[in-house]
């Protein structure tokens, strides 16, 4: 039994590329939706460009899964800042990101050691 | 962008524009996106709608999504996004893992769809061809409009900074400039313009390698190439401070890239060579790069000569110091930070100074009009006409695409009905509805991409045909129409949109269908989607009727044009050929000798019954006027006192066959030694001397008091559609021009005479080019061109539309008959005559055709008013077009209905009863 009675971490792994990128973006602190999309595009070298529907579809699902939650505006100003919805990563999200990174790292290390051998 | 009528207008008076010109397009796209959001489940939409719209707004202002191209990319981006995320947000989804699963579904759908398309080749080929036609025509039309109106001038640096400067007078909004005026503009507007250049067309005859050809070149100021930001591919172009030092001192010429390739075989050693240009030796200075074809988008300029050589290139005219001769286009390059509005104020400030300095020269000028080069199109004067024509063309091809989509939608609908059982089965076995919708949509998008590819192929062919087209007016006209990137984006957008449009209807029908009903042995098939089909057929008939009535009107107008009496005899037996001895450097005396000798030798040709010279044959595009004074006649304020004229020799009116009403025609003795004379037309005589004989009266024009010696019948001078106008014939031997056309009346076929005329000219001066060698009938093609083009295009489109409509009606009726086979069989078994069955089916089909026809007639009547101005001698509500065309349409519809009806009457009554 998971300690917080939430969804089982193993059910969520491996993360899809988009979910992974979104979590990485939110690991840097709370963001509003469009800022998440921009950061994901940057992180993926421009390969993942999230349209409005995909962005909020993913955020909505991740919220249902307990990976992220809505939060207050952390004090940002700027265009329509008061109207935007902000998100931050939950403990579960952080754990999922940690395990996924671990898994990717192991795979990457294995790949590198085999290539070097 | 209103120009200041007074140079001292306060600056804020000029700046009443909306700061965001994109606003309208922005709202339209946003509105569409908001509508599309309804595809998302209600819960999701309620929660995130404002966030989604906010994300849209954020994306919209990104650099990659601005402009026309960016807008298209945004649409595609959003379409992809919606297609991906709608299933993701549906609660009933069966995959927890997002679009990885969806992608695998998509792949299997694409494979399955491909298999379905291959399995029914007739369906696929018909539908692909139908849609390809629609897409191909749209791409071609868009490419043409883009090349002429939307694309900035190619090969120039920062075309957005280029501004055309026009002078305006009463009645002339976009007028040209004189060279002295240009110099003042250039020297006094440094505050807003980096450079200001002037250019004008000039006929040029170039001799090299023992061959002479005549073409239309440009004389341009020395800073012309710097203004456009063009550097030479070979050698150099003109340099300010070099090629503008002194009149006559710079016999140099720059070659256009195309001309260098065509005329000099891409000779890399061409720079430094000497050629003969209009009788003078010129040195080739350089060759331009291939992408810059000239200062306009409808020509490929072959030759550029410095402005300072104007007198040598245009013998007999001195424009360099003539402030009153306005024939130059002026273009400026804005300094960084300068706006068109500010430039307008500065330019009008110069005008105010000039008014003080030279009050006589600037008495009548109202001001200037500045237009961004990018917005000038062909010429702002024609803006309404070109934009109107383009809009008509785009509307027509858009309608055709719509009709093609309707047909394809019908085909898909019919197929969806056939596959309804399959869908019902799948639904009842637990397949999610959205999988079925997705699969049908994939199939139709796949299909429309296929059609899009075929359409691009068609568009390439069509644009090639357009690019080859040459207007029957002499000149290096060339429009670089090609299926370019923008057009491809356009096609991709159109074909995907088309796929979605016609895939949507059947897909929603299938998803709505009740699985139980579909599985029943005797589904109520008639109700299924047949109302939609009927509506589509009505729409199609209406659309094709609009197109056909339009082409009918243009064809009637062509007929009308041939009925108009142009004021001269049979144009098929009139031979024309033009020469310009002045372009060979001959002076007036020598030019007269050349023209006289040519005329004498043409007259001596066998088969020539009369011949004469004229400066401009009627019904070309040229029309000149001259101010006149009539002793004893006061022109009222604003009354036109500048009237049309030609210069002609003796024999011209006889060769044309113009009817002489009074007095005599021109004689050989009407020369410098004789008294000044003039021949006028009937309309001229009736206006100035009503009820009197005009012969012996005096007209003061062209530098002399001229005695009227004859009156001829009024004809058509500029276009066949013109209202009768006053006209004068001046004796060429008294009012000289070096460029003349010989007009010869032939007894037999004019072909041999045309050939001999070339030989005669070569015998007189082997270097002198002879041009526009053709019959009067061919020459008149110019005047009839708009009507002919309109008729051909609309006729073609109308026939296409008619075919599409006939296929549509046939398809729908055939399908409905097939569905009702049993019902009809039972009726026959119960004693209904076969004739009665045919009548019943016919009645049903024709009802659709008639409703469509009536609807189409209303739209056509409204549309016809819009093109009235293009029609000769035909009323916009011409009865032949408005009665004949609908009758034909209904007849064809009847045929399309009759074939299935006859099949219905053959329904087998026994078979029908057995199944029960």
PDB file of C-alpha atoms in Angstrom, chain B residues 177-179 200-203 219 307-322 324-328 580 582-583 588 616 647 736-738:
ATOM      1  CA  UNK B 177       6.093  62.810 -62.837  1.00  0.00           C
ATOM      2  CA  UNK B 178       8.306  64.937 -65.067  1.00  0.00           C
ATOM      3  CA  UNK B 179      12.085  64.709 -64.867  1.00  0.00           C
ATOM      4  CA  UNK B 200       9.850  55.179 -67.827  1.00  0.00           C
ATOM      5  CA  UNK B 201       9.258  52.729 -70.652  1.00  0.00           C
ATOM      6  CA  UNK B 202      10.875  53.501 -73.999  1.00  0.00           C
ATOM      7  CA  UNK B 203      10.664  51.538 -77.241  1.00  0.00           C
ATOM      8  CA  UNK B 219      15.212  54.600 -69.144  1.00  0.00           C
ATOM      9  CA  UNK B 307      17.905  58.854 -67.946  1.00  0.00           C
ATOM     10  CA  UNK B 308      20.531  61.251 -69.287  1.00  0.00           C
ATOM     11  CA  UNK B 309      20.347  59.432 -72.650  1.00  0.00           C
ATOM     12  CA  UNK B 310      16.644  60.230 -73.054  1.00  0.00           C
ATOM     13  CA  UNK B 311      17.148  62.449 -76.130  1.00  0.00           C
ATOM     14  CA  UNK B 312      19.171  59.799 -77.946  1.00  0.00           C
ATOM     15  CA  UNK B 313      16.742  57.001 -77.109  1.00  0.00           C
ATOM     16  CA  UNK B 314      13.548  58.974 -77.782  1.00  0.00           C
ATOM     17  CA  UNK B 315      14.413  61.100 -80.836  1.00  0.00           C
ATOM     18  CA  UNK B 316      12.296  64.167 -81.322  1.00  0.00           C
ATOM     19  CA  UNK B 317      11.390  64.477 -77.634  1.00  0.00           C
ATOM     20  CA  UNK B 318      13.321  66.366 -74.996  1.00  0.00           C
ATOM     21  CA  UNK B 319      12.063  65.517 -71.533  1.00  0.00           C
ATOM     22  CA  UNK B 320      15.118  66.240 -69.407  1.00  0.00           C
ATOM     23  CA  UNK B 321      14.152  69.869 -68.834  1.00  0.00           C
ATOM     24  CA  UNK B 322      10.439  69.642 -69.658  1.00  0.00           C
ATOM     25  CA  UNK B 324       5.247  69.832 -68.062  1.00  0.00           C
ATOM     26  CA  UNK B 325       5.911  66.363 -69.546  1.00  0.00           C
ATOM     27  CA  UNK B 326       4.801  63.878 -66.943  1.00  0.00           C
ATOM     28  CA  UNK B 327       5.622  60.350 -68.014  1.00  0.00           C
ATOM     29  CA  UNK B 328       7.937  58.978 -65.322  1.00  0.00           C
ATOM     30  CA  UNK B 580       9.670  53.447 -86.516  1.00  0.00           C
ATOM     31  CA  UNK B 582      13.202  57.343 -85.671  1.00  0.00           C
ATOM     32  CA  UNK B 583      14.377  54.393 -83.582  1.00  0.00           C
ATOM     33  CA  UNK B 588      12.483  63.720 -89.691  1.00  0.00           C
ATOM     34  CA  UNK B 616      -2.284  54.330 -84.024  1.00  0.00           C
ATOM     35  CA  UNK B 647      -2.291  61.202 -87.694  1.00  0.00           C
ATOM     36  CA  UNK B 736       4.841  64.368 -88.056  1.00  0.00           C
ATOM     37  CA  UNK B 737       5.461  61.253 -85.972  1.00  0.00           C
ATOM     38  CA  UNK B 738       8.147  58.714 -86.801  1.00  0.00           C
TER      39      UNK B 738
END
